[in-house]
Amino acid sequence: MKLVLWVLALFATAVAIVIAAQHDSGSVLMIVPPYRIELTINIFIISLIIAFFIFYLLVRLIARVLGLNRQLHHKKINETMLAAVKAFFEEQYDKAEKAAATVLKLKSPPVISAINAAIAARAAHHQANYSQRDHYLDISEQKAPQEKALRLVTQAELLLEEGRHEEVLNALRSLYSIGGLQSTAVLQLELKAQQMAQNWDAVLELTNILEKRYPIDKTLIEQIKHRAHLENIKKHALNLELLNKYWNNLSPAEKLDSRLAATAARAYMALNEVSTAQKIIEQSIDNKLDAELISLYAKCLDGSVSWQIQRAEGWLRKHPNNAELLLTLGKLCTYCELWGKAQNYLEASLSIESSRAAHLALAQLFEKLDKPELAADHYHKGLGFTLKKLNI
């Protein structure tokens, strides 16, 4: 259709020229020293039209040649970039790096440069060539400064794998300065870096954000939160005010957690806040019997040991064959000089499960009862457990 219109236009122009030529007998004089050229108006017009079409065809030809060159250039970029991506996913990292580096040497749009710099950096990283990796990231910053997010996420992920958590956090801070909602994957990167840096308060803030997102491994998030609480309790173990503040801010369910309760109880005992430790242990055991807490309860002596014996005997009625609970009752009764009850509880513990701790407790009891032979026998049996544990 376009060609038909062009032909019709040419015919119309020719007809117009012929008609005009019949009524025009003028001439055109052109002086280009030392030459003097005189043309009739008709020949001048025809020459002008021919010159125009020749010029037009030359322009079209040049444009097509240049366009073809651009197409070839873009084709080369695309093919080389696809080769880099393919090699990377095939884990042929040397080929991937070489192909991506080739694209970086070509004149390409910023986003293409940024993508290939990321591929080259990741490929170099997998080959443990960290200096070259950083070089590619620098190229990305130079050639595609507007693609900051791609560069920083790549940098953070690779530095994290290398264990350079402080630099990871710096990169992520630069990323956050751009603004906008950060992806779950980016927050998970920061979470790992904060764990490496042992910034447990920051870890808790991130877990609170991540547990509201989907998809996310809720179990893993709970484990990380649990670890963060344990480490924070240990961190505040030397300051009663900070420890009280932190413990009181935990949820009721978290306070009943056996490991958190045991860690907090030890911290309070170290600060001579034995009554607080005792309450923490009792509340947690009331919720769930735990061997570590039961053992710790025997060391939690604040003067009201008779009350502790009553509480422990209450637990024993619910769990009559618990060797650890019987051992703890034996130790508490020994402390109160209830020799008969102490011996009965300790021997009952040994009858259920023989242990070094029970033999040692009985040996100490028999020493107080002035029964050296029996004490020596249990010391010997306790030593046997130690040697067995050491594979001697």
mmCIF file of C-alpha atoms in Angstrom:
data_model
loop_
_atom_site.group_PDB
_atom_site.id
_atom_site.type_symbol
_atom_site.label_atom_id
_atom_site.label_comp_id
_atom_site.label_asym_id
_atom_site.label_seq_id
_atom_site.Cartn_x
_atom_site.Cartn_y
_atom_site.Cartn_z
ATOM 1 C CA MET A 1 0.000 0.000 0.000
ATOM 2 C CA LYS A 2 2.817 2.325 0.903
ATOM 3 C CA LEU A 3 4.589 1.564 -2.405
ATOM 4 C CA VAL A 4 1.402 2.286 -4.392
ATOM 5 C CA LEU A 5 1.075 5.689 -2.738
ATOM 6 C CA TRP A 6 4.705 6.492 -3.539
ATOM 7 C CA VAL A 7 4.180 5.559 -7.245
ATOM 8 C CA LEU A 8 1.028 7.653 -7.464
ATOM 9 C CA ALA A 9 2.846 10.591 -5.892
ATOM 10 C CA LEU A 10 5.686 10.260 -8.401
ATOM 11 C CA PHE A 11 3.252 10.178 -11.358
ATOM 12 C CA ALA A 12 1.406 13.214 -10.009
ATOM 13 C CA THR A 13 4.686 15.082 -9.649
ATOM 14 C CA ALA A 14 5.737 14.169 -13.190
ATOM 15 C CA VAL A 15 2.435 15.324 -14.635
ATOM 16 C CA ALA A 16 2.662 18.589 -12.699
ATOM 17 C CA ILE A 17 6.185 19.181 -14.014
ATOM 18 C CA VAL A 18 5.157 18.511 -17.631
ATOM 19 C CA ILE A 19 2.194 20.867 -17.380
ATOM 20 C CA ALA A 20 4.332 23.544 -15.766
ATOM 21 C CA ALA A 21 7.048 23.106 -18.374
ATOM 22 C CA GLN A 22 4.630 23.840 -21.233
ATOM 23 C CA HIS A 23 3.952 27.321 -19.841
ATOM 24 C CA ASP A 24 7.384 28.232 -18.532
ATOM 25 C CA SER A 25 10.323 29.191 -20.777
ATOM 26 C CA GLY A 26 12.543 30.727 -18.087
ATOM 27 C CA SER A 27 16.113 29.765 -17.221
ATOM 28 C CA VAL A 28 18.358 29.433 -14.150
ATOM 29 C CA LEU A 29 21.863 30.907 -14.102
ATOM 30 C CA MET A 30 24.415 29.421 -11.687
ATOM 31 C CA ILE A 31 27.830 31.037 -11.391
ATOM 32 C CA VAL A 32 30.580 29.057 -9.668
ATOM 33 C CA PRO A 33 33.806 30.881 -10.607
ATOM 34 C CA PRO A 34 35.368 30.264 -13.024
ATOM 35 C CA TYR A 35 32.321 28.394 -14.324
ATOM 36 C CA ARG A 36 29.016 29.798 -15.611
ATOM 37 C CA ILE A 37 26.110 27.362 -15.950
ATOM 38 C CA GLU A 38 22.753 28.283 -17.460
ATOM 39 C CA LEU A 39 19.848 25.778 -17.384
ATOM 40 C CA THR A 40 16.282 26.031 -18.473
ATOM 41 C CA ILE A 41 13.872 26.067 -15.597
ATOM 42 C CA ASN A 42 12.462 22.692 -16.640
ATOM 43 C CA ILE A 43 15.859 20.966 -16.653
ATOM 44 C CA PHE A 44 16.738 22.613 -13.316
ATOM 45 C CA ILE A 45 13.571 21.336 -11.672
ATOM 46 C CA ILE A 46 14.080 17.819 -13.039
ATOM 47 C CA SER A 47 17.726 17.846 -11.872
ATOM 48 C CA LEU A 48 16.691 19.073 -8.451
ATOM 49 C CA ILE A 49 14.135 16.285 -8.103
ATOM 50 C CA ILE A 50 16.660 13.674 -9.245
ATOM 51 C CA ALA A 51 19.241 15.049 -6.769
ATOM 52 C CA PHE A 52 16.683 14.892 -3.985
ATOM 53 C CA PHE A 53 15.860 11.255 -4.684
ATOM 54 C CA ILE A 54 19.536 10.334 -4.919
ATOM 55 C CA PHE A 55 20.158 12.076 -1.587
ATOM 56 C CA TYR A 56 17.143 10.299 -0.069
ATOM 57 C CA LEU A 57 18.334 6.907 -1.274
ATOM 58 C CA LEU A 58 21.831 7.554 0.110
ATOM 59 C CA VAL A 59 20.400 8.541 3.481
ATOM 60 C CA ARG A 60 18.247 5.385 3.561
ATOM 61 C CA LEU A 61 21.235 3.257 2.586
ATOM 62 C CA ILE A 62 23.431 4.775 5.340
ATOM 63 C CA ALA A 63 20.635 4.363 7.891
ATOM 64 C CA ARG A 64 20.185 0.736 6.922
ATOM 65 C CA VAL A 65 23.925 0.039 7.190
ATOM 66 C CA LEU A 66 24.072 1.725 10.596
ATOM 67 C CA GLY A 67 20.908 -0.099 11.736
ATOM 68 C CA LEU A 68 22.366 -3.386 10.606
ATOM 69 C CA ASN A 69 25.512 -2.667 12.595
ATOM 70 C CA ARG A 70 23.410 -1.889 15.667
ATOM 71 C CA GLN A 71 21.434 -5.086 15.206
ATOM 72 C CA LEU A 72 24.636 -7.089 14.895
ATOM 73 C CA HIS A 73 25.989 -5.359 18.016
ATOM 74 C CA HIS A 74 22.845 -6.090 20.030
ATOM 75 C CA LYS A 75 22.786 -9.640 18.724
ATOM 76 C CA LYS A 76 26.365 -10.176 19.876
ATOM 77 C CA ILE A 77 25.549 -8.754 23.326
ATOM 78 C CA ASN A 78 22.449 -10.943 23.691
ATOM 79 C CA GLU A 79 24.149 -14.122 22.498
ATOM 80 C CA THR A 80 27.183 -13.589 24.742
ATOM 81 C CA MET A 81 24.971 -12.745 27.721
ATOM 82 C CA LEU A 82 22.859 -15.889 27.182
ATOM 83 C CA ALA A 83 26.068 -17.913 26.978
ATOM 84 C CA ALA A 84 27.168 -16.415 30.323
ATOM 85 C CA VAL A 85 23.843 -17.223 31.985
ATOM 86 C CA LYS A 86 23.815 -20.764 30.571
ATOM 87 C CA ALA A 87 27.388 -21.450 31.676
ATOM 88 C CA PHE A 88 26.683 -20.050 35.145
ATOM 89 C CA PHE A 89 23.696 -22.321 35.742
ATOM 90 C CA GLU A 90 25.722 -25.233 34.383
ATOM 91 C CA GLU A 91 28.276 -24.296 37.082
ATOM 92 C CA GLN A 92 30.955 -23.719 34.450
ATOM 93 C CA TYR A 93 32.055 -20.616 36.295
ATOM 94 C CA ASP A 94 35.214 -19.936 34.282
ATOM 95 C CA LYS A 95 33.196 -19.815 31.035
ATOM 96 C CA ALA A 96 30.456 -17.750 32.665
ATOM 97 C CA GLU A 97 32.957 -15.190 33.933
ATOM 98 C CA LYS A 98 34.685 -14.955 30.542
ATOM 99 C CA ALA A 99 31.413 -14.450 28.641
ATOM 100 C CA ALA A 100 30.051 -11.889 31.100
ATOM 101 C CA ALA A 101 33.375 -10.007 31.080
ATOM 102 C CA THR A 102 33.172 -9.868 27.267
ATOM 103 C CA VAL A 103 29.774 -8.176 27.458
ATOM 104 C CA LEU A 104 31.165 -5.645 29.932
ATOM 105 C CA LYS A 105 33.745 -4.595 27.338
ATOM 106 C CA LEU A 106 31.004 -3.885 24.781
ATOM 107 C CA LYS A 107 28.903 -0.750 24.708
ATOM 108 C CA SER A 108 25.616 -1.850 26.249
ATOM 109 C CA PRO A 109 22.709 -0.385 28.247
ATOM 110 C CA PRO A 110 23.356 0.126 31.996
ATOM 111 C CA VAL A 111 20.984 -2.647 33.075
ATOM 112 C CA ILE A 112 22.760 -5.146 30.772
ATOM 113 C CA SER A 113 26.116 -4.065 32.197
ATOM 114 C CA ALA A 114 24.804 -4.441 35.763
ATOM 115 C CA ILE A 115 23.425 -7.934 35.112
ATOM 116 C CA ASN A 116 26.636 -9.155 33.480
ATOM 117 C CA ALA A 117 28.762 -7.607 36.232
ATOM 118 C CA ALA A 118 26.665 -9.555 38.759
ATOM 119 C CA ILE A 119 27.122 -12.792 36.787
ATOM 120 C CA ALA A 120 30.866 -12.227 36.478
ATOM 121 C CA ALA A 121 31.167 -11.375 40.190
ATOM 122 C CA ARG A 122 29.257 -14.479 41.241
ATOM 123 C CA ALA A 123 31.293 -16.661 38.888
ATOM 124 C CA ALA A 124 34.574 -15.241 40.232
ATOM 125 C CA HIS A 125 33.314 -15.750 43.798
ATOM 126 C CA HIS A 126 32.596 -19.425 43.117
ATOM 127 C CA GLN A 127 36.194 -19.746 41.947
ATOM 128 C CA ALA A 128 37.376 -18.105 45.206
ATOM 129 C CA ASN A 129 38.783 -15.197 43.193
ATOM 130 C CA TYR A 130 37.550 -12.546 45.595
ATOM 131 C CA SER A 131 39.649 -9.648 44.317
ATOM 132 C CA GLN A 132 38.296 -10.170 40.789
ATOM 133 C CA ARG A 133 34.788 -10.433 42.213
ATOM 134 C CA ASP A 134 35.163 -7.037 43.868
ATOM 135 C CA HIS A 135 36.571 -5.661 40.594
ATOM 136 C CA TYR A 136 33.400 -6.641 38.729
ATOM 137 C CA LEU A 137 31.257 -5.034 41.408
ATOM 138 C CA ASP A 138 33.265 -1.829 40.994
ATOM 139 C CA ILE A 139 32.634 -1.973 37.236
ATOM 140 C CA SER A 140 28.927 -2.308 37.937
ATOM 141 C CA GLU A 141 29.035 0.832 40.069
ATOM 142 C CA GLN A 142 30.871 2.728 37.324
ATOM 143 C CA LYS A 143 28.805 1.588 34.334
ATOM 144 C CA ALA A 144 25.385 1.340 35.975
ATOM 145 C CA PRO A 145 25.207 3.558 39.074
ATOM 146 C CA GLN A 146 21.410 3.637 38.811
ATOM 147 C CA GLU A 147 21.284 -0.177 39.227
ATOM 148 C CA LYS A 148 22.422 0.171 42.831
ATOM 149 C CA ALA A 149 20.037 -2.414 44.273
ATOM 150 C CA LEU A 150 21.302 -5.221 42.029
ATOM 151 C CA ARG A 151 24.919 -4.474 42.886
ATOM 152 C CA LEU A 152 24.360 -4.176 46.650
ATOM 153 C CA VAL A 153 22.259 -7.339 46.958
ATOM 154 C CA THR A 154 24.895 -9.276 45.017
ATOM 155 C CA GLN A 155 27.664 -7.804 47.146
ATOM 156 C CA ALA A 156 25.840 -8.570 50.413
ATOM 157 C CA GLU A 157 25.106 -12.169 49.466
ATOM 158 C CA LEU A 158 28.648 -12.925 48.344
ATOM 159 C CA LEU A 159 30.314 -11.223 51.313
ATOM 160 C CA LEU A 160 28.016 -13.142 53.651
ATOM 161 C CA GLU A 161 29.210 -16.423 52.170
ATOM 162 C CA GLU A 162 32.749 -15.242 52.865
ATOM 163 C CA GLY A 163 31.796 -14.465 56.490
ATOM 164 C CA ARG A 164 32.400 -10.688 56.282
ATOM 165 C CA HIS A 165 29.231 -9.814 58.185
ATOM 166 C CA GLU A 166 30.113 -6.205 59.058
ATOM 167 C CA GLU A 167 30.618 -5.343 55.383
ATOM 168 C CA VAL A 168 27.362 -7.138 54.604
ATOM 169 C CA LEU A 169 25.527 -4.913 57.072
ATOM 170 C CA ASN A 170 27.146 -1.813 55.547
ATOM 171 C CA ALA A 171 26.014 -2.881 52.070
ATOM 172 C CA LEU A 172 22.483 -3.508 53.304
ATOM 173 C CA ARG A 173 22.363 -0.113 55.024
ATOM 174 C CA SER A 174 23.226 1.471 51.666
ATOM 175 C CA LEU A 175 20.479 -0.612 50.049
ATOM 176 C CA TYR A 176 17.915 0.467 52.653
ATOM 177 C CA SER A 177 18.813 4.115 52.029
ATOM 178 C CA ILE A 178 17.229 3.772 48.586
ATOM 179 C CA GLY A 179 13.883 3.283 50.324
ATOM 180 C CA GLY A 180 10.956 1.006 49.608
ATOM 181 C CA LEU A 181 9.799 -2.308 51.047
ATOM 182 C CA GLN A 182 12.640 -4.809 51.249
ATOM 183 C CA SER A 183 12.131 -8.362 50.030
ATOM 184 C CA THR A 184 12.018 -11.365 52.350
ATOM 185 C CA ALA A 185 15.266 -12.659 50.841
ATOM 186 C CA VAL A 186 17.097 -9.409 51.634
ATOM 187 C CA LEU A 187 15.814 -9.446 55.238
ATOM 188 C CA GLN A 188 16.986 -13.039 55.560
ATOM 189 C CA LEU A 189 20.441 -11.936 54.414
ATOM 190 C CA GLU A 190 20.498 -9.309 57.145
ATOM 191 C CA LEU A 191 19.226 -11.843 59.681
ATOM 192 C CA LYS A 192 22.174 -14.139 58.977
ATOM 193 C CA ALA A 193 24.618 -11.218 59.151
ATOM 194 C CA GLN A 194 23.161 -10.013 62.455
ATOM 195 C CA GLN A 195 23.468 -13.531 63.862
ATOM 196 C CA MET A 196 27.140 -13.628 62.834
ATOM 197 C CA ALA A 197 27.649 -10.222 64.447
ATOM 198 C CA GLN A 198 25.770 -11.434 67.558
ATOM 199 C CA ASN A 199 23.470 -8.415 67.453
ATOM 200 C CA TRP A 200 20.673 -10.324 69.170
ATOM 201 C CA ASP A 201 18.300 -7.378 69.604
ATOM 202 C CA ALA A 202 18.448 -6.762 65.853
ATOM 203 C CA VAL A 203 17.921 -10.488 65.285
ATOM 204 C CA LEU A 204 14.719 -10.366 67.330
ATOM 205 C CA GLU A 205 13.449 -7.325 65.411
ATOM 206 C CA LEU A 206 14.006 -9.105 62.107
ATOM 207 C CA THR A 207 12.350 -12.337 63.265
ATOM 208 C CA ASN A 208 9.289 -10.330 64.338
ATOM 209 C CA ILE A 209 9.059 -8.932 60.803
ATOM 210 C CA LEU A 210 9.798 -12.184 59.002
ATOM 211 C CA GLU A 211 7.359 -14.356 60.940
ATOM 212 C CA LYS A 212 4.519 -12.249 59.494
ATOM 213 C CA ARG A 213 5.596 -12.946 55.921
ATOM 214 C CA TYR A 214 4.804 -15.860 53.670
ATOM 215 C CA PRO A 215 6.462 -18.090 52.639
ATOM 216 C CA ILE A 216 8.814 -18.390 55.601
ATOM 217 C CA ASP A 217 9.979 -21.309 57.728
ATOM 218 C CA LYS A 218 8.148 -20.580 60.992
ATOM 219 C CA THR A 219 9.999 -23.342 62.844
ATOM 220 C CA LEU A 220 13.386 -21.927 61.869
ATOM 221 C CA ILE A 221 12.308 -18.417 62.891
ATOM 222 C CA GLU A 222 11.224 -19.717 66.308
ATOM 223 C CA GLN A 223 14.578 -21.463 66.748
ATOM 224 C CA ILE A 224 16.431 -18.247 65.893
ATOM 225 C CA LYS A 225 14.283 -16.229 68.313
ATOM 226 C CA HIS A 226 14.937 -18.823 71.017
ATOM 227 C CA ARG A 227 18.703 -18.583 70.460
ATOM 228 C CA ALA A 228 18.533 -14.776 70.562
ATOM 229 C CA HIS A 229 16.678 -14.822 73.896
ATOM 230 C CA LEU A 230 19.228 -17.253 75.353
ATOM 231 C CA GLU A 231 22.144 -15.072 74.291
ATOM 232 C CA ASN A 232 20.503 -11.888 75.569
ATOM 233 C CA ILE A 233 19.837 -13.456 78.967
ATOM 234 C CA LYS A 234 23.501 -14.486 79.163
ATOM 235 C CA LYS A 235 24.533 -10.981 78.081
ATOM 236 C CA HIS A 236 22.552 -9.398 80.932
ATOM 237 C CA ALA A 237 23.663 -11.989 83.508
ATOM 238 C CA LEU A 238 26.006 -9.540 85.246
ATOM 239 C CA ASN A 239 23.460 -6.736 85.634
ATOM 240 C CA LEU A 240 20.421 -7.439 87.797
ATOM 241 C CA GLU A 241 18.467 -4.417 86.558
ATOM 242 C CA LEU A 242 18.932 -5.314 82.892
ATOM 243 C CA LEU A 243 18.257 -8.982 83.590
ATOM 244 C CA ASN A 244 14.999 -8.172 85.407
ATOM 245 C CA LYS A 245 13.895 -5.856 82.606
ATOM 246 C CA TYR A 246 14.637 -8.400 79.904
ATOM 247 C CA TRP A 247 13.069 -11.366 81.706
ATOM 248 C CA ASN A 248 9.929 -9.424 82.574
ATOM 249 C CA ASN A 249 9.485 -8.397 78.928
ATOM 250 C CA LEU A 250 9.338 -12.014 77.767
ATOM 251 C CA SER A 251 5.938 -13.511 77.054
ATOM 252 C CA PRO A 252 4.396 -15.986 79.584
ATOM 253 C CA ALA A 253 4.996 -18.837 77.136
ATOM 254 C CA GLU A 254 8.658 -17.881 76.713
ATOM 255 C CA LYS A 255 9.156 -17.753 80.500
ATOM 256 C CA LEU A 256 7.927 -21.345 80.737
ATOM 257 C CA ASP A 257 10.414 -22.553 78.130
ATOM 258 C CA SER A 258 12.784 -24.994 79.852
ATOM 259 C CA ARG A 259 16.025 -23.763 78.313
ATOM 260 C CA LEU A 260 15.222 -20.098 78.798
ATOM 261 C CA ALA A 261 14.166 -20.782 82.374
ATOM 262 C CA ALA A 262 17.380 -22.719 83.107
ATOM 263 C CA THR A 263 19.557 -19.974 81.613
ATOM 264 C CA ALA A 264 17.714 -17.267 83.538
ATOM 265 C CA ALA A 265 17.831 -19.284 86.783
ATOM 266 C CA ARG A 266 21.607 -19.681 86.490
ATOM 267 C CA ALA A 267 21.972 -15.950 85.862
ATOM 268 C CA TYR A 268 19.886 -15.065 88.922
ATOM 269 C CA MET A 269 21.759 -17.588 91.089
ATOM 270 C CA ALA A 270 25.067 -16.042 90.003
ATOM 271 C CA LEU A 271 23.675 -12.674 91.190
ATOM 272 C CA ASN A 272 22.596 -14.249 94.539
ATOM 273 C CA GLU A 273 18.915 -13.843 93.598
ATOM 274 C CA VAL A 274 18.222 -17.468 94.539
ATOM 275 C CA SER A 275 14.550 -16.992 95.438
ATOM 276 C CA THR A 276 13.845 -15.545 91.986
ATOM 277 C CA ALA A 277 15.691 -18.445 90.359
ATOM 278 C CA GLN A 278 13.685 -20.891 92.454
ATOM 279 C CA LYS A 279 10.366 -19.394 91.322
ATOM 280 C CA ILE A 280 11.431 -19.471 87.676
ATOM 281 C CA ILE A 281 12.370 -23.153 87.950
ATOM 282 C CA GLU A 282 9.172 -24.097 89.785
ATOM 283 C CA GLN A 283 6.893 -22.358 87.272
ATOM 284 C CA SER A 284 8.622 -24.030 84.344
ATOM 285 C CA ILE A 285 8.614 -27.510 85.913
ATOM 286 C CA ASP A 286 4.927 -27.118 86.806
ATOM 287 C CA ASN A 287 4.359 -26.687 83.080
ATOM 288 C CA LYS A 288 6.762 -29.395 81.878
ATOM 289 C CA LEU A 289 9.209 -31.693 83.670
ATOM 290 C CA ASP A 290 12.757 -31.053 82.498
ATOM 291 C CA ALA A 291 15.903 -32.906 83.615
ATOM 292 C CA GLU A 292 18.147 -29.830 83.493
ATOM 293 C CA LEU A 293 15.770 -27.772 85.639
ATOM 294 C CA ILE A 294 15.285 -30.617 88.125
ATOM 295 C CA SER A 295 19.062 -30.928 88.536
ATOM 296 C CA LEU A 296 19.390 -27.156 88.894
ATOM 297 C CA TYR A 297 16.653 -27.105 91.562
ATOM 298 C CA ALA A 298 18.919 -29.078 93.909
ATOM 299 C CA LYS A 299 21.489 -26.255 93.723
ATOM 300 C CA CYS A 300 18.912 -23.537 94.225
ATOM 301 C CA LEU A 301 19.093 -23.314 98.036
ATOM 302 C CA ASP A 302 17.804 -20.154 99.692
ATOM 303 C CA GLY A 303 16.888 -21.283 103.183
ATOM 304 C CA SER A 304 13.398 -22.619 102.396
ATOM 305 C CA VAL A 305 14.608 -26.068 101.409
ATOM 306 C CA SER A 306 11.766 -27.805 103.248
ATOM 307 C CA TRP A 307 9.371 -26.002 100.868
ATOM 308 C CA GLN A 308 11.456 -27.189 97.921
ATOM 309 C CA ILE A 309 11.197 -30.782 99.203
ATOM 310 C CA GLN A 310 7.411 -30.464 99.304
ATOM 311 C CA ARG A 311 7.300 -29.100 95.756
ATOM 312 C CA ALA A 312 9.625 -31.826 94.492
ATOM 313 C CA GLU A 313 7.568 -34.527 96.215
ATOM 314 C CA GLY A 314 4.493 -33.102 94.516
ATOM 315 C CA TRP A 315 6.183 -33.512 91.135
ATOM 316 C CA LEU A 316 7.279 -37.018 92.139
ATOM 317 C CA ARG A 317 3.673 -38.083 92.707
ATOM 318 C CA LYS A 318 2.978 -37.219 89.060
ATOM 319 C CA HIS A 319 6.254 -38.760 87.832
ATOM 320 C CA PRO A 320 7.078 -41.550 90.345
ATOM 321 C CA ASN A 321 9.864 -43.209 88.306
ATOM 322 C CA ASN A 322 11.903 -40.168 87.396
ATOM 323 C CA ALA A 323 15.511 -40.878 88.399
ATOM 324 C CA GLU A 324 16.599 -37.227 88.147
ATOM 325 C CA LEU A 325 13.750 -36.090 90.405
ATOM 326 C CA LEU A 326 14.588 -38.774 92.995
ATOM 327 C CA LEU A 327 18.245 -37.681 92.886
ATOM 328 C CA THR A 328 17.261 -34.048 93.483
ATOM 329 C CA LEU A 329 15.042 -35.041 96.426
ATOM 330 C CA GLY A 330 17.951 -37.053 97.854
ATOM 331 C CA LYS A 331 20.241 -34.015 97.642
ATOM 332 C CA LEU A 332 17.637 -31.688 99.192
ATOM 333 C CA CYS A 333 17.007 -34.128 102.050
ATOM 334 C CA THR A 334 20.769 -34.469 102.600
ATOM 335 C CA TYR A 335 21.005 -30.666 102.871
ATOM 336 C CA CYS A 336 18.232 -30.743 105.521
ATOM 337 C CA GLU A 337 19.968 -33.647 107.281
ATOM 338 C CA LEU A 338 17.023 -35.953 106.670
ATOM 339 C CA TRP A 339 19.447 -38.864 106.362
ATOM 340 C CA GLY A 340 16.963 -41.707 106.055
ATOM 341 C CA LYS A 341 14.816 -40.023 103.409
ATOM 342 C CA ALA A 342 17.913 -38.914 101.581
ATOM 343 C CA GLN A 343 19.317 -42.455 101.411
ATOM 344 C CA ASN A 344 15.963 -43.864 100.266
ATOM 345 C CA TYR A 345 15.596 -41.312 97.489
ATOM 346 C CA LEU A 346 19.177 -41.749 96.259
ATOM 347 C CA GLU A 347 18.997 -45.539 96.251
ATOM 348 C CA ALA A 348 15.646 -45.385 94.467
ATOM 349 C CA SER A 349 17.230 -43.134 91.830
ATOM 350 C CA LEU A 350 20.046 -45.655 91.312
ATOM 351 C CA SER A 351 17.568 -48.531 91.044
ATOM 352 C CA ILE A 352 15.856 -46.778 88.135
ATOM 353 C CA GLU A 353 18.938 -45.413 86.397
ATOM 354 C CA SER A 354 22.507 -45.741 87.532
ATOM 355 C CA SER A 355 24.460 -42.482 87.261
ATOM 356 C CA ARG A 356 27.721 -40.924 88.391
ATOM 357 C CA ALA A 357 25.859 -38.075 90.142
ATOM 358 C CA ALA A 358 23.722 -40.466 92.221
ATOM 359 C CA HIS A 359 26.760 -42.541 93.264
ATOM 360 C CA LEU A 360 28.636 -39.382 94.237
ATOM 361 C CA ALA A 361 25.651 -38.089 96.270
ATOM 362 C CA LEU A 362 25.377 -41.419 98.119
ATOM 363 C CA ALA A 363 29.126 -41.477 98.770
ATOM 364 C CA GLN A 364 28.941 -38.003 100.324
ATOM 365 C CA LEU A 365 25.916 -39.051 102.389
ATOM 366 C CA PHE A 366 27.703 -42.151 103.761
ATOM 367 C CA GLU A 367 30.718 -40.023 104.638
ATOM 368 C CA LYS A 368 28.439 -37.849 106.781
ATOM 369 C CA LEU A 369 26.949 -40.979 108.308
ATOM 370 C CA ASP A 370 30.505 -42.189 109.093
ATOM 371 C CA LYS A 371 30.277 -45.209 106.795
ATOM 372 C CA PRO A 372 33.598 -45.013 104.944
ATOM 373 C CA GLU A 373 33.373 -48.469 103.301
ATOM 374 C CA LEU A 374 30.034 -47.690 101.678
ATOM 375 C CA ALA A 375 31.248 -44.204 100.733
ATOM 376 C CA ALA A 376 34.377 -45.660 99.105
ATOM 377 C CA ASP A 377 32.295 -48.188 97.168
ATOM 378 C CA HIS A 378 30.093 -45.477 95.658
ATOM 379 C CA TYR A 379 33.068 -43.252 94.927
ATOM 380 C CA HIS A 380 34.600 -46.192 93.057
ATOM 381 C CA LYS A 381 31.404 -46.806 91.084
ATOM 382 C CA GLY A 382 31.123 -43.107 90.271
ATOM 383 C CA LEU A 383 34.728 -43.110 89.036
ATOM 384 C CA GLY A 384 33.832 -46.037 86.809
ATOM 385 C CA PHE A 385 31.216 -43.894 85.080
ATOM 386 C CA THR A 386 33.778 -41.140 84.536
ATOM 387 C CA LEU A 387 36.358 -43.503 83.053
ATOM 388 C CA LYS A 388 33.735 -45.082 80.823
ATOM 389 C CA LYS A 389 32.721 -41.656 79.549
ATOM 390 C CA LEU A 390 36.368 -40.907 78.769
ATOM 391 C CA ASN A 391 36.740 -44.338 77.078
ATOM 392 C CA ILE A 392 39.603 -45.290 79.399
#
